[in-house]
Amino acid sequence: MNDTSDLVAELKKRGAQKVALQFPEGLKRRAAEYATALKTAGFDVIVSGDPCYGACDLAVDTLALADVLIHFGHAPVDDLQNVIFEPYHVGFDVTVLKHALPLLKGKTICLVTTVQHVHLVPEMAAFLQLQGIDTRIGAGSTRTPFRGQVLGCSFAAAKVPGADEILFVGTGLFHAIGIAIATRKRVIALDPLTGIAQDVNGDTLLRRRFAVIEKARNAKTIGIILSTKSGQQRMALAQHLSSLSPNATIVTLREVSPDELLNLGFACYVNTACPRLAYDDQVRFPVPVLSPQEFEIVCGVRTWDDYAIDEIP
Amino acid sequence: MNDTSDLVAELKKRGAQKVALQFPEGLKRRAAEYATALKTAGFDVIVSGDPCYGACDLAVDTLALADVLIHFGHAPVDDLQNVIFEPYHVGFDVTVLKHALPLLKGKTICLVTTVQHVHLVPEMAAFLQLQGIDTRIGAGSTRTPFRGQVLGCSFAAAKVPGADEILFVGTGLFHAIGIAIATRKRVIALDPLTGIAQDVNGDTLLRRRFAVIEKARNAKTIGIILSTKSGQQRMALAQHLSSLSPNATIVTLREVSPDELLNLGFACYVNTACPRLAYDDQVRFPVPVLSPQEFEIVCGVRTWDDYAIDEIP
């Protein structure tokens, strides 16, 4: 557990008495100790226990029972009031970036990372500059407030004009693949914890998505998934997609689970919630789950050449 | 699908344009056809896809996107505005009650059933009276608006003074066991679809619960589960229970799942959400999940002799 004295000071400054705590899945086990520390400091504490995968998924219902919500581990994606975003930094020795150097070919690279490493962006950039690499850091979007920060649903910081290629520093390949499709540039992914660097492209994902699109073409009933999470609810998009087919019905879902998709019984779904769900979890789903752009292709209002990866603006 | 003309008339009377639909798990597959029927009748339709196990679990977030919510299959447990409760009756030939007759010993019996059969209560009572059995029908509670109706969390209709024993007509044994513990009377359960009648008592459940209570005694961290569902949120109870132990923390949960209990990592939980969760699902949970009354026993403020089954008033 991190020291809570700054948090306690911030809560006192805000005049908060009832405090709600929300943790992503990987930090949930800390809930009991944070609750005890804040109760000892004199606050009433309530923990949100629901699944949480991002700042797009704020515990609004638990905040309704408290004065302030402390959301751990993510940066804000919107400007909801009475939420304190408490970072959870994961550090590493930036010289690990040396493993990416042999793969970098461009003169100018754009450096991006995820929120838990974003505090190291200046140090990483300085290391790369020292190696003679012209390093650019993008400004991000409203969903990615930190310079150089990307999310699975927002690659704005990777879209720096003039960069020849992009270096993504972080865990997993989803962000890097998304960046490759979104920017159509060369992307190198470096896992800073293992030191493994690799050249990433979107070809495999695009081939898989093409197969899913073909499978969805004959669906007689289509559920347009509309999230009820704070930062994932895209009603205008859901209504637009629903208007493309008489067989489409808008379906709200908090957690998009294989069980519920099966129980609802639609032959195909279109996902307007967290974009990663369609790309990452298709293997878990009983029927095709398309992205908005993929459904436009099925409905003939977008061509395959205009394929785009789904981002939330 | 039932005829929707009455529903359409009701929606028009209310001046509704945007209509939200919510189905229990067993009726969810009907969502697409009901949506199509109401769209054809000129309404904008949105379906709530989240899990739903009762009228205590209204799709408040989906209703916020519509003028009216049609909730299928359950009777109201509270007086939320703009909700139409659309019954889903399951009929049977009431002469099936003859299978229960050999087990009835009392002079006066109290007849109860669940919401899907409640329309048959007068006919069932008439059948029993014809057999010479003095049959009483209880008035229920605010959560059980129909005479003779019980819920897994409300056995008020079974508490008829002067009844020697209770005849429960319905599927499964949970209601009958709950009634036996709540009333301390003899209970006969009749499944009207199979014709199987049996004498039910709470002994096995109580033995199992005693073991769970003993297992929970040494827990160093205790999560007091507070539901965020419309008809399951018992904050005053959660606060009372939390005040009984310095190791207790209130945790909000929408769906009480084994995964989330594991991720949160408390050594024991106390369930103030749907009472059935603790009694029915303990086998799925990684640690002891106590009822409110069981936690009072652990904390020494209630004796085992005063064991009571949890009901929501």
XYZ file of C-alpha atoms in Angstrom, chain B residues 44-302:
259
model
C -38.379 3.391 -30.004
C -37.178 0.312 -28.146
C -34.129 -0.404 -26.027
C -33.542 -3.730 -24.290
C -31.780 -4.120 -20.942
C -29.374 -7.033 -21.328
C -27.954 -7.201 -17.804
C -28.684 -10.220 -15.605
C -32.098 -9.933 -13.923
C -33.416 -12.210 -11.218
C -36.348 -10.245 -9.836
C -38.285 -7.022 -9.545
C -35.676 -6.043 -6.919
C -33.309 -5.619 -9.853
C -34.988 -3.001 -12.036
C -33.029 -1.662 -15.022
C -32.922 1.848 -13.598
C -30.011 2.857 -15.868
C -31.882 1.737 -18.988
C -35.097 3.413 -17.802
C -33.032 6.629 -17.594
C -32.704 6.378 -21.406
C -36.448 5.816 -21.978
C -39.895 7.069 -20.972
C -41.142 3.766 -19.586
C -39.639 0.431 -18.522
C -41.621 -2.745 -19.147
C -40.430 -5.336 -16.639
C -41.542 -8.852 -17.591
C -42.281 -11.758 -15.294
C -42.259 -10.259 -11.802
C -44.620 -8.315 -9.544
C -43.408 -4.983 -8.115
C -41.429 -4.936 -4.842
C -41.366 -1.154 -4.581
C -43.098 1.844 -6.105
C -40.623 3.089 -8.711
C -42.304 5.384 -11.226
C -42.667 4.690 -14.952
C -42.427 0.916 -14.696
C -45.022 -1.427 -16.164
C -44.916 -4.898 -14.622
C -46.004 -7.364 -17.259
C -46.902 -10.716 -15.719
C -45.793 -14.009 -17.175
C -48.270 -16.619 -15.974
C -47.448 -20.306 -15.960
C -50.651 -22.286 -15.790
C -51.400 -25.881 -14.772
C -54.397 -28.066 -13.958
C -55.097 -27.407 -10.274
C -56.157 -31.024 -9.719
C -52.378 -31.655 -9.538
C -52.818 -30.578 -5.899
C -54.250 -34.032 -5.193
C -50.650 -35.262 -4.934
C -50.192 -33.083 -1.860
C -53.319 -34.287 -0.080
C -51.850 -37.469 1.482
C -49.128 -35.339 3.119
C -51.444 -32.729 4.634
C -52.101 -33.480 8.317
C -53.421 -30.219 9.775
C -57.023 -29.088 9.879
C -56.193 -25.629 8.585
C -53.594 -24.981 5.923
C -52.063 -21.826 4.519
C -51.626 -21.885 0.710
C -48.730 -19.956 -0.893
C -47.131 -19.854 -4.323
C -44.791 -17.790 -6.514
C -45.729 -14.954 -8.832
C -45.989 -16.977 -12.052
C -48.743 -19.161 -10.534
C -50.451 -16.559 -8.360
C -53.374 -16.138 -10.775
C -54.385 -19.714 -9.863
C -54.614 -19.075 -6.099
C -58.435 -18.772 -6.017
C -58.833 -21.911 -8.123
C -56.323 -23.866 -5.999
C -58.040 -22.718 -2.803
C -61.436 -23.772 -4.173
C -60.035 -27.211 -5.059
C -58.665 -27.661 -1.533
C -61.899 -26.474 0.090
C -63.780 -29.037 -1.995
C -61.552 -31.701 -0.430
C -62.706 -30.478 2.981
C -59.477 -28.625 3.808
C -59.844 -25.308 5.586
C -57.584 -23.170 3.370
C -56.285 -19.728 4.334
C -54.621 -17.219 1.995
C -52.261 -14.675 3.556
C -52.152 -11.021 2.575
C -48.440 -10.718 1.743
C -46.240 -7.671 2.264
C -45.282 -4.598 0.261
C -42.836 -6.834 -1.680
C -45.491 -9.457 -2.414
C -48.558 -7.538 -3.622
C -50.629 -10.616 -4.467
C -52.540 -12.636 -1.883
C -50.753 -15.924 -1.253
C -47.554 -14.777 -3.003
C -44.119 -15.465 -1.506
C -40.659 -14.435 -2.647
C -37.287 -15.890 -1.683
C -36.866 -12.805 0.522
C -40.413 -12.411 1.834
C -42.532 -15.126 3.418
C -45.159 -12.789 4.908
C -48.053 -14.504 3.099
C -47.100 -17.762 4.832
C -47.450 -16.260 8.304
C -51.218 -16.684 8.634
C -52.327 -17.021 12.256
C -54.216 -20.199 12.966
C -52.789 -22.267 10.109
C -51.475 -25.650 11.232
C -49.255 -26.155 8.229
C -48.310 -24.544 4.949
C -48.690 -25.813 1.404
C -46.193 -24.234 -0.992
C -46.988 -24.749 -4.671
C -43.995 -23.967 -6.868
C -40.691 -25.117 -8.319
C -37.603 -25.802 -6.221
C -37.326 -26.155 -2.465
C -35.791 -22.836 -1.405
C -39.069 -21.042 -0.712
C -40.454 -24.010 1.218
C -37.319 -24.335 3.355
C -37.318 -20.592 4.018
C -40.977 -20.752 5.063
C -40.237 -23.674 7.386
C -37.483 -21.720 9.151
C -39.425 -18.438 9.140
C -42.675 -19.928 10.499
C -41.343 -22.976 12.406
C -44.358 -24.833 11.034
C -44.704 -27.962 8.932
C -44.367 -27.228 5.203
C -45.433 -29.356 2.230
C -43.924 -28.414 -1.138
C -45.705 -29.374 -4.330
C -44.099 -28.917 -7.747
C -47.157 -28.261 -9.953
C -45.317 -29.207 -13.137
C -44.079 -32.635 -11.978
C -46.759 -33.392 -9.353
C -44.055 -34.289 -6.817
C -45.053 -33.421 -3.248
C -42.742 -33.568 -0.248
C -42.461 -32.761 3.399
C -39.829 -30.045 3.812
C -37.924 -28.835 6.819
C -34.990 -26.544 7.507
C -32.737 -29.018 9.343
C -30.236 -29.650 6.538
C -29.924 -25.956 5.723
C -29.456 -25.087 9.408
C -26.722 -27.717 9.831
C -24.906 -26.355 6.775
C -25.271 -22.775 8.004
C -23.939 -23.728 11.431
C -20.778 -25.073 9.754
C -20.378 -21.866 7.705
C -20.773 -19.736 10.838
C -18.058 -21.714 12.636
C -15.748 -21.346 9.651
C -16.260 -17.571 9.670
C -15.386 -17.053 13.330
C -11.670 -16.485 12.756
C -11.966 -14.141 9.763
C -9.648 -11.142 10.153
C -11.238 -9.131 7.327
C -14.968 -8.992 6.713
C -16.690 -7.496 3.681
C -20.264 -6.364 4.313
C -21.917 -6.705 0.889
C -24.245 -3.826 0.028
C -26.257 -4.258 -3.169
C -26.643 -1.407 -5.638
C -29.772 -2.993 -7.122
C -32.991 -0.989 -6.841
C -34.796 -3.272 -4.411
C -31.868 -4.856 -2.549
C -29.992 -1.891 -1.117
C -30.116 -2.127 2.677
C -27.742 0.592 3.808
C -29.013 0.886 7.396
C -28.558 -2.861 7.861
C -25.060 -2.759 6.312
C -24.078 0.090 8.639
C -25.442 -1.739 11.688
C -23.478 -4.888 10.758
C -20.344 -2.898 9.989
C -20.525 -1.325 13.451
C -20.334 -4.781 15.061
C -16.689 -5.382 14.116
C -13.619 -3.177 13.573
C -12.592 -5.638 10.837
C -15.707 -5.011 8.742
C -15.815 -2.864 5.588
C -18.905 -2.129 3.498
C -18.444 -3.270 -0.128
C -20.937 -2.428 -2.870
C -21.597 -5.166 -5.423
C -24.087 -5.305 -8.260
C -23.604 -8.990 -9.079
C -22.271 -11.049 -6.167
C -19.969 -13.376 -8.087
C -17.338 -15.846 -6.868
C -14.722 -14.024 -8.988
C -15.294 -10.649 -7.361
C -15.332 -12.118 -3.844
C -12.000 -13.757 -4.635
C -10.519 -10.616 -6.213
C -11.519 -8.458 -3.255
C -9.808 -10.929 -0.951
C -11.835 -10.542 2.248
C -11.681 -13.611 4.486
C -15.445 -13.628 4.956
C -18.475 -11.701 3.675
C -21.844 -10.780 5.082
C -24.600 -10.614 2.498
C -27.222 -7.850 2.733
C -28.203 -8.230 -0.955
C -30.631 -10.916 -2.165
C -30.901 -13.260 0.881
C -30.872 -16.377 -1.304
C -27.251 -15.741 -2.298
C -25.856 -16.780 1.073
C -28.135 -19.810 1.473
C -28.177 -21.110 -2.097
C -24.775 -20.216 -3.517
C -22.324 -20.893 -0.662
C -20.979 -23.883 -2.593
C -19.868 -21.516 -5.414
C -18.192 -19.001 -3.096
C -14.495 -19.183 -2.154
C -15.029 -18.089 1.488
C -17.904 -18.031 3.997
C -20.781 -15.704 3.067
C -22.998 -15.138 6.114
C -26.523 -13.816 6.391
C -26.979 -10.686 8.571
C -28.426 -12.767 11.413
C -25.544 -15.262 11.189
C -23.016 -12.438 11.476
C -24.841 -11.234 14.579
C -24.349 -14.711 16.025
C -20.604 -14.561 15.202
C -20.403 -11.149 16.895
C -22.208 -12.422 19.997
C -25.214 -10.134 19.713
C -27.624 -12.953 18.778
